[in-house]
Amino acid sequence: MISDKLKLMKEKALESIESASDLTMIEMVKNQYLSKKGEISLLMGELRNLNVEERPAFGQMVNQLKLEVEQALYDKKALLEEEALFDALKNEKIDVTLPGVKLYQGSIHPLNQVIEDVEDFFIGLGYEVAEGPELENDHYNFEMMNLDKDHPARAMQDTFYTDETHLLRTHTSPVQARTMLDKKGSPLRIICPGKVYRRDDDDPTHSHQFMQIEGLVIDHHIQFANLKDVLLKLAQHLFGKDRVIRLRPSYFPFTEPSVEVDVSYVKKDGTIGYIEVLGAGQVHPNVLQMGGYDPSKFQGFAFGIGVERIAILKYRIDDIRHFYQNDLRFLDQFKGVNR
Ligand code: PHE
């Protein structure tokens, strides 16, 4: 009897499905019965051997069988997949006590740490931070700073020219001129950090490229005492309350009078020594005039801090070139300093 044959096939198929213990075995059973040449598909071929009246009933039975086998396969597959998931969850426990992977963490470059520290100090005093281009016009770098074309003081600073009128700025002072013109005669207080360039041979204390922080204050009733006061406070902010400053007469074409400023330190033998950290002075009347300020009504002071000098003193660094070589053995020592 045909129906017995189908019944037997169904039992056999269900049994194989029942006993399948993983997804590959399920796949094999599926192929065996349901693929194009599978046992159930081949049954349909037998339709031809039946007479016409028997065909619909037979077709229906085969379809029914097919549906049942498919359903059984589907259920078993779902069951096995769930089991596999549970197994995976059981085996893949996460040990939350394992130490994490350490990522390398960079830090702020020591020169930028000094700049940020000085910026914070001056912003607290109401100064603004100004900027200017590194490729500067001769006009701002020299002329507006009271150094005309054949001024002898140019020789010390003459540097990298790109054409007749453009050069890599030799100091941050041109930002004084630019800011004065911007402010169109109103009082100002600025600092300006940035890179500068000089015709220097590199050695432990010289670099052809280094950093400065320019300061400029212009207002009514500005006296030399105001400059002295702010520089003393800056030195104590940077190096400690026990420090004092010493001013020595000096010369800059853009300030009059001009000074070099030294900061005190305790020498190995216990006596007090002084180290130069910046140049400063009262703004020269010519500079005020060129910048659009009437020198009979306005006064000002200016200073130029050597950033590397401050960092070298603060962190006791023996060679200026360390700052520019990006050696992590050097840079890593400044992690968390100042913060
Ligand atoms: N521009 C001077 C220099 O580079 C420093 C300075 C700035 C001096 C401002 C006085 C006033 O040496």
mmCIF file of C-alpha atoms and ligand atoms in Angstrom:
data_model
loop_
_atom_site.group_PDB
_atom_site.id
_atom_site.type_symbol
_atom_site.label_atom_id
_atom_site.label_comp_id
_atom_site.label_asym_id
_atom_site.label_seq_id
_atom_site.Cartn_x
_atom_site.Cartn_y
_atom_site.Cartn_z
ATOM 1 C CA MET A 1 0.000 0.000 0.000
ATOM 2 C CA ILE A 2 1.227 3.416 -0.933
ATOM 3 C CA SER A 3 -0.019 5.027 2.278
ATOM 4 C CA ASP A 4 2.018 2.507 4.300
ATOM 5 C CA LYS A 5 5.103 3.395 2.337
ATOM 6 C CA LEU A 6 4.527 7.097 3.111
ATOM 7 C CA LYS A 7 3.898 6.355 6.747
ATOM 8 C CA LEU A 8 7.141 4.425 6.985
ATOM 9 C CA MET A 9 9.057 7.197 5.281
ATOM 10 C CA LYS A 10 7.578 9.743 7.676
ATOM 11 C CA GLU A 11 8.567 7.682 10.709
ATOM 12 C CA LYS A 12 12.054 7.222 9.371
ATOM 13 C CA ALA A 13 12.423 10.943 8.634
ATOM 14 C CA LEU A 14 11.075 12.048 12.011
ATOM 15 C CA GLU A 15 13.323 9.585 13.747
ATOM 16 C CA SER A 16 16.417 10.927 11.957
ATOM 17 C CA ILE A 17 15.374 14.452 12.839
ATOM 18 C CA GLU A 18 14.778 13.462 16.421
ATOM 19 C CA SER A 19 18.180 11.870 16.753
ATOM 20 C CA ALA A 20 20.093 14.644 14.945
ATOM 21 C CA SER A 21 22.420 16.150 17.523
ATOM 22 C CA ASP A 22 23.768 19.130 15.646
ATOM 23 C CA LEU A 23 23.046 21.524 12.793
ATOM 24 C CA THR A 24 25.111 19.610 10.198
ATOM 25 C CA MET A 25 23.100 16.486 10.818
ATOM 26 C CA ILE A 26 19.887 18.462 10.389
ATOM 27 C CA GLU A 27 21.211 19.735 7.095
ATOM 28 C CA MET A 28 21.964 16.159 5.968
ATOM 29 C CA VAL A 29 18.454 14.967 6.837
ATOM 30 C CA LYS A 30 17.004 17.905 4.976
ATOM 31 C CA ASN A 31 19.017 16.974 1.882
ATOM 32 C CA GLN A 32 18.084 13.347 2.145
ATOM 33 C CA TYR A 33 14.350 14.053 2.029
ATOM 34 C CA LEU A 34 13.725 17.496 0.628
ATOM 35 C CA SER A 35 16.433 18.287 -1.919
ATOM 36 C CA LYS A 36 15.588 17.951 -5.643
ATOM 37 C CA LYS A 37 16.617 14.310 -5.652
ATOM 38 C CA GLY A 38 15.537 13.717 -2.075
ATOM 39 C CA GLU A 39 13.237 10.861 -1.144
ATOM 40 C CA ILE A 40 10.086 12.946 -0.824
ATOM 41 C CA SER A 41 10.720 14.818 -4.057
ATOM 42 C CA LEU A 42 11.195 11.484 -5.865
ATOM 43 C CA LEU A 43 7.808 10.269 -4.573
ATOM 44 C CA MET A 44 6.163 12.914 -6.697
ATOM 45 C CA GLY A 45 7.716 11.224 -9.716
ATOM 46 C CA GLU A 46 5.650 8.154 -8.919
ATOM 47 C CA LEU A 47 2.440 10.070 -9.738
ATOM 48 C CA ARG A 48 2.952 8.984 -13.303
ATOM 49 C CA ASN A 49 2.592 5.305 -12.410
ATOM 50 C CA LEU A 50 -0.825 5.900 -10.827
ATOM 51 C CA ASN A 51 -4.105 6.121 -12.621
ATOM 52 C CA VAL A 52 -5.757 9.482 -12.889
ATOM 53 C CA GLU A 53 -8.285 9.011 -10.056
ATOM 54 C CA GLU A 54 -5.613 8.098 -7.563
ATOM 55 C CA ARG A 55 -3.344 11.023 -8.357
ATOM 56 C CA PRO A 56 -4.977 13.918 -6.321
ATOM 57 C CA ALA A 57 -5.151 11.901 -3.112
ATOM 58 C CA PHE A 58 -1.578 10.740 -3.525
ATOM 59 C CA GLY A 59 -0.366 14.261 -4.263
ATOM 60 C CA GLN A 60 -2.101 15.529 -1.166
ATOM 61 C CA MET A 61 -0.518 12.817 0.982
ATOM 62 C CA VAL A 62 2.961 13.567 -0.298
ATOM 63 C CA ASN A 63 2.461 17.298 0.314
ATOM 64 C CA GLN A 64 1.227 16.594 3.800
ATOM 65 C CA LEU A 65 4.307 14.458 4.449
ATOM 66 C CA LYS A 66 6.535 17.157 3.080
ATOM 67 C CA LEU A 67 4.956 19.786 5.341
ATOM 68 C CA GLU A 68 5.328 17.627 8.429
ATOM 69 C CA VAL A 69 8.961 16.844 7.726
ATOM 70 C CA GLU A 70 9.672 20.508 7.042
ATOM 71 C CA GLN A 71 8.035 21.565 10.279
ATOM 72 C CA ALA A 72 9.928 18.935 12.250
ATOM 73 C CA LEU A 73 13.205 20.068 10.697
ATOM 74 C CA TYR A 74 12.421 23.679 11.456
ATOM 75 C CA ASP A 75 11.549 22.995 15.106
ATOM 76 C CA LYS A 76 14.605 20.840 15.689
ATOM 77 C CA LYS A 77 16.855 23.403 14.060
ATOM 78 C CA ALA A 78 15.522 26.133 16.331
ATOM 79 C CA LEU A 79 16.060 23.890 19.339
ATOM 80 C CA LEU A 80 19.654 23.077 18.365
ATOM 81 C CA GLU A 81 20.430 26.718 17.703
ATOM 82 C CA GLU A 82 19.135 27.691 21.100
ATOM 83 C CA GLU A 83 21.207 24.967 22.727
ATOM 84 C CA ALA A 84 24.301 26.143 20.856
ATOM 85 C CA LEU A 85 23.676 29.691 22.112
ATOM 86 C CA PHE A 86 23.306 28.522 25.708
ATOM 87 C CA ASP A 87 26.494 26.521 25.429
ATOM 88 C CA ALA A 88 28.347 29.532 24.070
ATOM 89 C CA LEU A 89 27.020 31.734 26.860
ATOM 90 C CA LYS A 90 28.057 29.165 29.416
ATOM 91 C CA ASN A 91 31.600 28.874 28.049
ATOM 92 C CA GLU A 92 32.207 32.508 27.210
ATOM 93 C CA LYS A 93 32.067 33.991 30.657
ATOM 94 C CA ILE A 94 33.749 37.395 30.890
ATOM 95 C CA ASP A 95 36.262 37.798 33.673
ATOM 96 C CA VAL A 96 35.625 41.361 34.752
ATOM 97 C CA THR A 97 38.611 41.245 37.078
ATOM 98 C CA LEU A 98 41.121 40.911 34.205
ATOM 99 C CA PRO A 99 43.240 44.068 33.824
ATOM 100 C CA GLY A 100 42.380 46.153 30.737
ATOM 101 C CA VAL A 101 44.635 46.861 27.785
ATOM 102 C CA LYS A 102 46.654 49.983 28.502
ATOM 103 C CA LEU A 103 46.551 52.574 25.731
ATOM 104 C CA TYR A 104 49.495 54.905 25.346
ATOM 105 C CA GLN A 105 48.461 58.327 26.514
ATOM 106 C CA GLY A 106 50.220 61.390 25.203
ATOM 107 C CA SER A 107 50.730 64.599 27.110
ATOM 108 C CA ILE A 108 51.008 68.305 26.469
ATOM 109 C CA HIS A 109 54.431 69.346 25.204
ATOM 110 C CA PRO A 110 56.474 71.094 27.927
ATOM 111 C CA LEU A 111 56.688 74.274 25.828
ATOM 112 C CA ASN A 112 52.924 74.327 25.439
ATOM 113 C CA GLN A 113 52.556 73.691 29.161
ATOM 114 C CA VAL A 114 54.583 76.845 29.803
ATOM 115 C CA ILE A 115 52.557 78.793 27.227
ATOM 116 C CA GLU A 116 49.248 77.652 28.716
ATOM 117 C CA ASP A 117 50.446 78.499 32.202
ATOM 118 C CA VAL A 118 51.544 82.000 31.161
ATOM 119 C CA GLU A 119 48.297 82.496 29.216
ATOM 120 C CA ASP A 120 46.240 81.552 32.274
ATOM 121 C CA PHE A 121 48.205 84.027 34.369
ATOM 122 C CA PHE A 122 47.675 86.933 31.965
ATOM 123 C CA ILE A 123 44.076 86.100 31.101
ATOM 124 C CA GLY A 124 43.461 86.355 34.843
ATOM 125 C CA LEU A 125 44.800 89.920 34.641
ATOM 126 C CA GLY A 126 42.439 90.833 31.798
ATOM 127 C CA TYR A 127 44.832 90.375 28.848
ATOM 128 C CA GLU A 128 43.684 89.029 25.494
ATOM 129 C CA VAL A 129 45.627 86.431 23.495
ATOM 130 C CA ALA A 130 46.599 87.730 20.040
ATOM 131 C CA GLU A 131 48.243 86.011 17.080
ATOM 132 C CA GLY A 132 50.170 86.964 13.990
ATOM 133 C CA PRO A 133 51.714 85.224 10.965
ATOM 134 C CA GLU A 134 55.095 83.468 11.147
ATOM 135 C CA LEU A 135 55.906 84.577 7.603
ATOM 136 C CA GLU A 136 55.961 88.277 8.310
ATOM 137 C CA ASN A 137 56.285 91.462 6.364
ATOM 138 C CA ASP A 138 59.520 93.384 6.897
ATOM 139 C CA HIS A 139 57.307 96.383 7.620
ATOM 140 C CA TYR A 140 55.805 94.888 10.799
ATOM 141 C CA ASN A 141 58.820 92.868 11.906
ATOM 142 C CA PHE A 142 61.288 95.775 11.681
ATOM 143 C CA GLU A 143 60.013 99.118 10.440
ATOM 144 C CA MET A 144 57.036 99.496 12.762
ATOM 145 C CA MET A 145 59.258 98.315 15.598
ATOM 146 C CA ASN A 146 61.471 101.337 14.997
ATOM 147 C CA LEU A 147 64.170 99.502 13.057
ATOM 148 C CA ASP A 148 64.386 101.124 9.651
ATOM 149 C CA LYS A 149 66.094 99.536 6.662
ATOM 150 C CA ASP A 150 69.677 100.204 7.685
ATOM 151 C CA HIS A 151 69.311 100.118 11.441
ATOM 152 C CA PRO A 152 72.411 98.346 12.849
ATOM 153 C CA ALA A 153 70.321 96.293 15.309
ATOM 154 C CA ARG A 154 68.827 94.425 12.347
ATOM 155 C CA ALA A 155 72.084 92.560 11.864
ATOM 156 C CA MET A 156 71.601 90.556 15.063
ATOM 157 C CA GLN A 157 68.275 89.311 13.846
ATOM 158 C CA ASP A 158 68.454 89.231 10.062
ATOM 159 C CA THR A 159 67.042 85.932 9.098
ATOM 160 C CA PHE A 160 65.283 83.836 6.476
ATOM 161 C CA TYR A 161 63.865 86.047 3.741
ATOM 162 C CA THR A 162 61.529 84.533 1.170
ATOM 163 C CA ASP A 163 61.630 87.663 -1.029
ATOM 164 C CA GLU A 164 62.582 91.346 -0.695
ATOM 165 C CA THR A 165 59.885 92.092 1.877
ATOM 166 C CA HIS A 166 58.939 88.812 3.523
ATOM 167 C CA LEU A 167 60.821 86.917 6.213
ATOM 168 C CA LEU A 168 60.226 84.389 8.957
ATOM 169 C CA ARG A 169 59.582 86.693 11.893
ATOM 170 C CA THR A 170 62.587 87.187 14.155
ATOM 171 C CA HIS A 171 60.468 87.964 17.225
ATOM 172 C CA THR A 172 56.797 88.141 18.212
ATOM 173 C CA SER A 173 57.020 91.959 18.373
ATOM 174 C CA PRO A 174 55.361 92.495 14.945
ATOM 175 C CA VAL A 175 52.146 91.362 16.646
ATOM 176 C CA GLN A 176 52.450 94.545 18.744
ATOM 177 C CA ALA A 177 52.237 96.610 15.559
ATOM 178 C CA ARG A 178 49.409 94.549 14.073
ATOM 179 C CA THR A 179 47.363 94.726 17.264
ATOM 180 C CA MET A 180 47.848 98.480 17.666
ATOM 181 C CA LEU A 181 46.532 99.048 14.148
ATOM 182 C CA ASP A 182 43.606 96.674 14.845
ATOM 183 C CA LYS A 183 42.628 98.452 18.053
ATOM 184 C CA LYS A 184 42.628 101.838 16.299
ATOM 185 C CA GLY A 185 43.824 103.907 19.224
ATOM 186 C CA SER A 186 41.951 102.274 22.106
ATOM 187 C CA PRO A 187 43.714 100.933 25.219
ATOM 188 C CA LEU A 188 44.875 97.323 24.948
ATOM 189 C CA ARG A 189 46.448 94.491 26.914
ATOM 190 C CA ILE A 190 47.641 91.475 24.949
ATOM 191 C CA ILE A 191 49.985 88.569 25.060
ATOM 192 C CA CYS A 192 51.039 86.726 21.952
ATOM 193 C CA PRO A 193 52.715 83.311 22.029
ATOM 194 C CA GLY A 194 54.314 81.929 18.893
ATOM 195 C CA LYS A 195 57.277 80.613 16.947
ATOM 196 C CA VAL A 196 60.126 82.863 15.866
ATOM 197 C CA TYR A 197 63.215 82.294 13.712
ATOM 198 C CA ARG A 198 66.813 83.518 13.859
ATOM 199 C CA ARG A 199 70.002 83.016 11.919
ATOM 200 C CA ASP A 200 71.599 80.927 14.660
ATOM 201 C CA ASP A 201 73.645 77.742 14.691
ATOM 202 C CA ASP A 202 71.947 75.068 16.794
ATOM 203 C CA ASP A 203 73.729 74.088 20.012
ATOM 204 C CA PRO A 204 72.643 73.292 23.599
ATOM 205 C CA THR A 205 71.480 76.880 24.186
ATOM 206 C CA HIS A 206 70.590 78.113 20.687
ATOM 207 C CA SER A 207 68.022 77.101 18.128
ATOM 208 C CA HIS A 208 67.208 78.624 14.748
ATOM 209 C CA GLN A 209 63.539 78.253 15.700
ATOM 210 C CA PHE A 210 62.176 78.896 19.175
ATOM 211 C CA MET A 211 59.158 80.358 20.930
ATOM 212 C CA GLN A 212 58.359 83.686 22.512
ATOM 213 C CA ILE A 213 55.456 85.214 24.338
ATOM 214 C CA GLU A 214 55.074 88.890 23.554
ATOM 215 C CA GLY A 215 53.244 91.182 25.952
ATOM 216 C CA LEU A 216 51.924 94.663 25.250
ATOM 217 C CA VAL A 217 49.888 97.051 27.363
ATOM 218 C CA ILE A 218 48.875 100.495 26.143
ATOM 219 C CA ASP A 219 46.738 102.829 28.217
ATOM 220 C CA HIS A 220 46.758 106.186 29.945
ATOM 221 C CA HIS A 221 48.978 106.607 32.999
ATOM 222 C CA ILE A 222 51.079 103.491 32.422
ATOM 223 C CA GLN A 223 54.335 103.691 34.358
ATOM 224 C CA PHE A 224 57.482 101.637 34.522
ATOM 225 C CA ALA A 225 56.327 100.470 37.970
ATOM 226 C CA ASN A 226 53.345 98.699 36.354
ATOM 227 C CA LEU A 227 55.739 96.677 34.198
ATOM 228 C CA LYS A 228 57.921 95.794 37.165
ATOM 229 C CA ASP A 229 54.888 94.728 39.164
ATOM 230 C CA VAL A 230 53.475 92.384 36.530
ATOM 231 C CA LEU A 231 56.872 90.815 35.804
ATOM 232 C CA LEU A 232 57.547 90.134 39.486
ATOM 233 C CA LYS A 233 54.135 88.504 39.843
ATOM 234 C CA LEU A 234 54.763 86.448 36.701
ATOM 235 C CA ALA A 235 58.151 85.251 37.993
ATOM 236 C CA GLN A 236 56.591 84.243 41.306
ATOM 237 C CA HIS A 237 53.712 82.518 39.517
ATOM 238 C CA LEU A 238 56.139 80.517 37.374
ATOM 239 C CA PHE A 239 58.930 79.775 39.842
ATOM 240 C CA GLY A 240 57.590 80.295 43.357
ATOM 241 C CA LYS A 241 56.766 83.036 45.849
ATOM 242 C CA ASP A 242 60.339 83.179 47.163
ATOM 243 C CA ARG A 243 61.666 84.565 43.850
ATOM 244 C CA VAL A 244 62.625 88.154 43.147
ATOM 245 C CA ILE A 245 63.527 89.837 39.863
ATOM 246 C CA ARG A 246 66.454 92.030 38.894
ATOM 247 C CA LEU A 247 66.336 94.568 36.080
ATOM 248 C CA ARG A 248 69.426 95.473 34.083
ATOM 249 C CA PRO A 249 69.532 98.377 31.605
ATOM 250 C CA SER A 250 69.506 97.168 28.024
ATOM 251 C CA TYR A 251 68.656 98.277 24.532
ATOM 252 C CA PHE A 252 65.791 97.502 22.171
ATOM 253 C CA PRO A 253 64.880 99.957 19.406
ATOM 254 C CA PHE A 254 61.150 99.607 20.229
ATOM 255 C CA THR A 255 61.342 100.316 23.967
ATOM 256 C CA GLU A 256 62.803 103.229 25.927
ATOM 257 C CA PRO A 257 63.982 102.642 28.606
ATOM 258 C CA SER A 258 64.742 98.970 27.975
ATOM 259 C CA VAL A 259 65.692 96.241 30.422
ATOM 260 C CA GLU A 260 66.745 92.629 30.642
ATOM 261 C CA VAL A 261 64.913 90.854 33.421
ATOM 262 C CA ASP A 262 66.613 88.224 35.574
ATOM 263 C CA VAL A 263 64.957 85.874 38.052
ATOM 264 C CA SER A 264 66.651 84.930 41.310
ATOM 265 C CA TYR A 265 67.560 81.376 42.269
ATOM 266 C CA VAL A 266 69.454 79.729 45.084
ATOM 267 C CA LYS A 267 72.856 78.465 43.968
ATOM 268 C CA LYS A 268 74.375 75.176 45.134
ATOM 269 C CA ASP A 269 76.522 77.042 47.673
ATOM 270 C CA GLY A 270 73.431 78.736 49.124
ATOM 271 C CA THR A 271 74.029 82.196 47.688
ATOM 272 C CA ILE A 272 71.576 83.981 45.396
ATOM 273 C CA GLY A 273 72.141 84.008 41.652
ATOM 274 C CA TYR A 274 70.188 85.559 38.769
ATOM 275 C CA ILE A 275 69.213 84.174 35.372
ATOM 276 C CA GLU A 276 67.969 86.222 32.439
ATOM 277 C CA VAL A 277 64.473 85.286 31.272
ATOM 278 C CA LEU A 278 63.100 88.141 29.212
ATOM 279 C CA GLY A 279 63.502 91.547 27.595
ATOM 280 C CA ALA A 280 61.151 94.426 28.312
ATOM 281 C CA GLY A 281 60.665 98.169 28.406
ATOM 282 C CA GLN A 282 58.354 101.113 27.967
ATOM 283 C CA VAL A 283 56.991 101.408 24.467
ATOM 284 C CA HIS A 284 59.036 103.859 22.383
ATOM 285 C CA PRO A 285 57.093 107.004 21.368
ATOM 286 C CA ASN A 286 57.877 106.298 17.688
ATOM 287 C CA VAL A 287 56.265 102.863 17.988
ATOM 288 C CA LEU A 288 53.145 104.364 19.605
ATOM 289 C CA GLN A 289 52.987 107.006 16.901
ATOM 290 C CA MET A 290 53.308 104.516 14.035
ATOM 291 C CA GLY A 291 50.695 102.299 15.695
ATOM 292 C CA GLY A 292 48.188 105.146 15.797
ATOM 293 C CA TYR A 293 48.545 106.192 19.460
ATOM 294 C CA ASP A 294 49.365 109.771 20.463
ATOM 295 C CA PRO A 295 52.515 109.464 22.615
ATOM 296 C CA SER A 296 51.549 112.559 24.586
ATOM 297 C CA LYS A 297 48.363 110.856 25.746
ATOM 298 C CA PHE A 298 49.284 107.161 25.837
ATOM 299 C CA GLN A 299 52.057 105.175 27.413
ATOM 300 C CA GLY A 300 52.744 101.480 27.316
ATOM 301 C CA PHE A 301 55.048 98.676 28.256
ATOM 302 C CA ALA A 302 56.087 95.583 26.351
ATOM 303 C CA PHE A 303 57.990 92.417 27.104
ATOM 304 C CA GLY A 304 59.209 89.357 25.229
ATOM 305 C CA ILE A 305 59.519 86.105 27.144
ATOM 306 C CA GLY A 306 61.672 83.245 25.874
ATOM 307 C CA VAL A 307 59.450 80.186 26.322
ATOM 308 C CA GLU A 308 62.311 77.677 26.098
ATOM 309 C CA ARG A 309 64.270 79.643 28.721
ATOM 310 C CA ILE A 310 61.375 79.387 31.169
ATOM 311 C CA ALA A 311 60.934 75.656 30.505
ATOM 312 C CA ILE A 312 64.685 75.009 30.788
ATOM 313 C CA LEU A 313 64.840 76.743 34.168
ATOM 314 C CA LYS A 314 61.605 75.319 35.456
ATOM 315 C CA TYR A 315 62.309 71.712 34.518
ATOM 316 C CA ARG A 316 66.145 71.830 34.628
ATOM 317 C CA ILE A 317 66.687 70.816 31.012
ATOM 318 C CA ASP A 318 70.254 70.593 29.767
ATOM 319 C CA ASP A 319 69.806 71.013 26.022
ATOM 320 C CA ILE A 320 67.295 73.144 24.111
ATOM 321 C CA ARG A 321 67.266 70.617 21.259
ATOM 322 C CA HIS A 322 65.384 68.096 23.435
ATOM 323 C CA PHE A 323 62.246 70.165 22.863
ATOM 324 C CA TYR A 324 62.232 69.576 19.120
ATOM 325 C CA GLN A 325 63.206 65.927 18.747
ATOM 326 C CA ASN A 326 59.931 64.290 19.791
ATOM 327 C CA ASP A 327 61.745 61.659 21.834
ATOM 328 C CA LEU A 328 59.135 60.026 24.061
ATOM 329 C CA ARG A 329 61.763 59.293 26.737
ATOM 330 C CA PHE A 330 62.041 63.070 27.121
ATOM 331 C CA LEU A 331 58.397 64.037 26.560
ATOM 332 C CA ASP A 332 56.956 61.361 28.880
ATOM 333 C CA GLN A 333 58.627 63.090 31.824
ATOM 334 C CA PHE A 334 56.181 65.983 31.487
ATOM 335 C CA LYS A 335 53.015 63.990 31.932
ATOM 336 C CA GLY A 336 50.798 65.593 34.519
ATOM 337 C CA VAL A 337 53.302 68.359 35.297
ATOM 338 C CA ASN A 338 51.351 71.529 36.070
ATOM 339 C CA ARG A 339 48.001 69.826 36.205
HETATM 340 N N1 PHE B 1 61.612 91.361 20.726
HETATM 341 C C1 PHE B 1 62.679 91.270 21.694
HETATM 342 C C2 PHE B 1 63.567 90.082 21.311
HETATM 343 O O1 PHE B 1 63.154 89.255 20.546
HETATM 344 C C3 PHE B 1 62.155 91.050 23.077
HETATM 345 C C4 PHE B 1 61.386 92.229 23.587
HETATM 346 C C5 PHE B 1 60.026 92.295 23.410
HETATM 347 C C6 PHE B 1 62.040 93.258 24.219
HETATM 348 C C7 PHE B 1 59.305 93.384 23.854
HETATM 349 C C8 PHE B 1 61.332 94.332 24.716
HETATM 350 C C9 PHE B 1 59.972 94.397 24.504
HETATM 351 O O2 PHE B 1 64.678 89.974 21.761
#
